[in-house]
Amino acid sequence: MKTRVPATAGQTLLIIDDEPEICTALATALNERGRHIIVCRDAEAAQFVIERFPITHVLTDIRLTGPFRFEGLDIIDQVKRHSPTASVVVLTGHSTDELQKEARKRGALSVLQKPASIEEIEQFLPHPENDGESMLTILPSIDEILDGGLLATQFQPLVWIEQPKHAVGFEALTRVRTESPLANPEVLFRYAQAKNRVVDLELAAAANSLKSGRELVDIGFISINAHPLVFTEIDRFCDGIINAAADAGVSPARLVLEITEQAPLPELRRVEAAATILRSHGVRFAFDDLGTAYSHLPSIAAVRPSYLKISQHFGTSCEANPSHRKIIENVQALAASFSSEVVLEGIETKETATFARETGIRFGQGYFYSRPAESSELVARYG
Ligand code: C2E
Ligand code: MG
Ligand code: MG
């Protein structure tokens, strides 16, 4: 069986169950040519799959979504919204008349009492018409990601635009060893947010980045992304970062924390408190993705970022886009008044690099200089 996301979908069966053994048993028994099986351990991960793939069949265990009555059946509504013709079969340990009625009302084909035999399930699962390869995609649960050694880090250099052979720092970009939608870090962090586990994931990612990027700090700083929700647990986050740096033997003064726009920032006093604690250890800050989602500008005076990063959304080919150029000019003015430096992200061509240099931007990041890579490769190239 191949474990990759298909280019074209034939029959796509989504299995949602929080018991890994049941998922594995079902995926093995239902494996067939022409069928792509996607396994999710929780409703939050299933949500990403439902939004991304046209699903033809769903097998779901409704116990998985918590204390409210029939809350687990919400997944049927979500499936029907994105894939209206999908056949949904509910598996449950406690099948009641009321549950049967409610599930059917929402569009489920059937409710099967667990343990259900494969024959019972197959009644609702026709053989795929298409004879393509079978495929299996398993989305690891948040605990498997955190405890199972699935986290990895790649680094991308931030270079001096005038002398791009010199790296001023390296941005740590989190990766998960999975061939599933959770391999995309933006999806990963939205999943962690849905599971209320952002701080856990951020600290695990930071520990990984600092350990694997230890040798890079002899060349430049290490820049770590921080989701705005880390400021909801200030003590745990700040202690975690400082301890992770100590464990890796990295001075906090070699650390830059890039505050992303993945969510709005909480109240200013929290952000200020965290910034004060971390700054007292020597940590510096950057504002990432400036202006792409939520504005963090009200906290600029509290955080005093050393860097304002203009995202690849505005950076790539900016020389040919008058409105992006205006945005860049405005960020430069803002940076000048707060004594910050601008970093232009998404520099993919010589033309954009030349534009950045002529505009007076000192730092750049992008495929033109280097793709994200393993730390050892970058040590060899920039050390
Ligand atoms: P970001 O922090 O703005 O990171 C830059 C993204 O742009 C990276 O995508 C990088 O691979 C990509 N990139 C670099 N150069 C170029 C280029 O020339 N052109 C284009 N088109 N893209 C370029 P990646 O690694 O997929 O990360 C996406 C986002 O995921 C990051 O955006 C960041 O917001 C988030 N992320 C990654 N790791 C972490 C983490 O540990 N914590 C948090 N909170 N977010 C993370
Ligand atoms: Mg970043
Ligand atoms: Mg960025």
PDB file of C-alpha atoms in Angstrom, residues 55-58 79-80 83-88 107:
ATOM      1  CA  ILE A  55     -14.954  12.323   0.465  1.00  0.00           C
ATOM      2  CA  THR A  56     -17.173   9.535  -0.875  1.00  0.00           C
ATOM      3  CA  HIS A  57     -17.602   7.400   2.274  1.00  0.00           C
ATOM      4  CA  VAL A  58     -17.252   7.964   6.010  1.00  0.00           C
ATOM      5  CA  VAL A  79     -19.144  16.060   5.679  1.00  0.00           C
ATOM      6  CA  LYS A  80     -22.451  16.849   3.979  1.00  0.00           C
ATOM      7  CA  SER A  83     -19.226  16.410   0.071  1.00  0.00           C
ATOM      8  CA  PRO A  84     -23.040  16.336  -0.123  1.00  0.00           C
ATOM      9  CA  THR A  85     -23.231  12.909  -1.756  1.00  0.00           C
ATOM     10  CA  ALA A  86     -20.918  11.136   0.715  1.00  0.00           C
ATOM     11  CA  SER A  87     -22.321   8.022   2.438  1.00  0.00           C
ATOM     12  CA  VAL A  88     -21.857   8.220   6.202  1.00  0.00           C
ATOM     13  CA  GLY A 107     -28.111  12.255   6.549  1.00  0.00           C
TER      14      GLY A 107
END
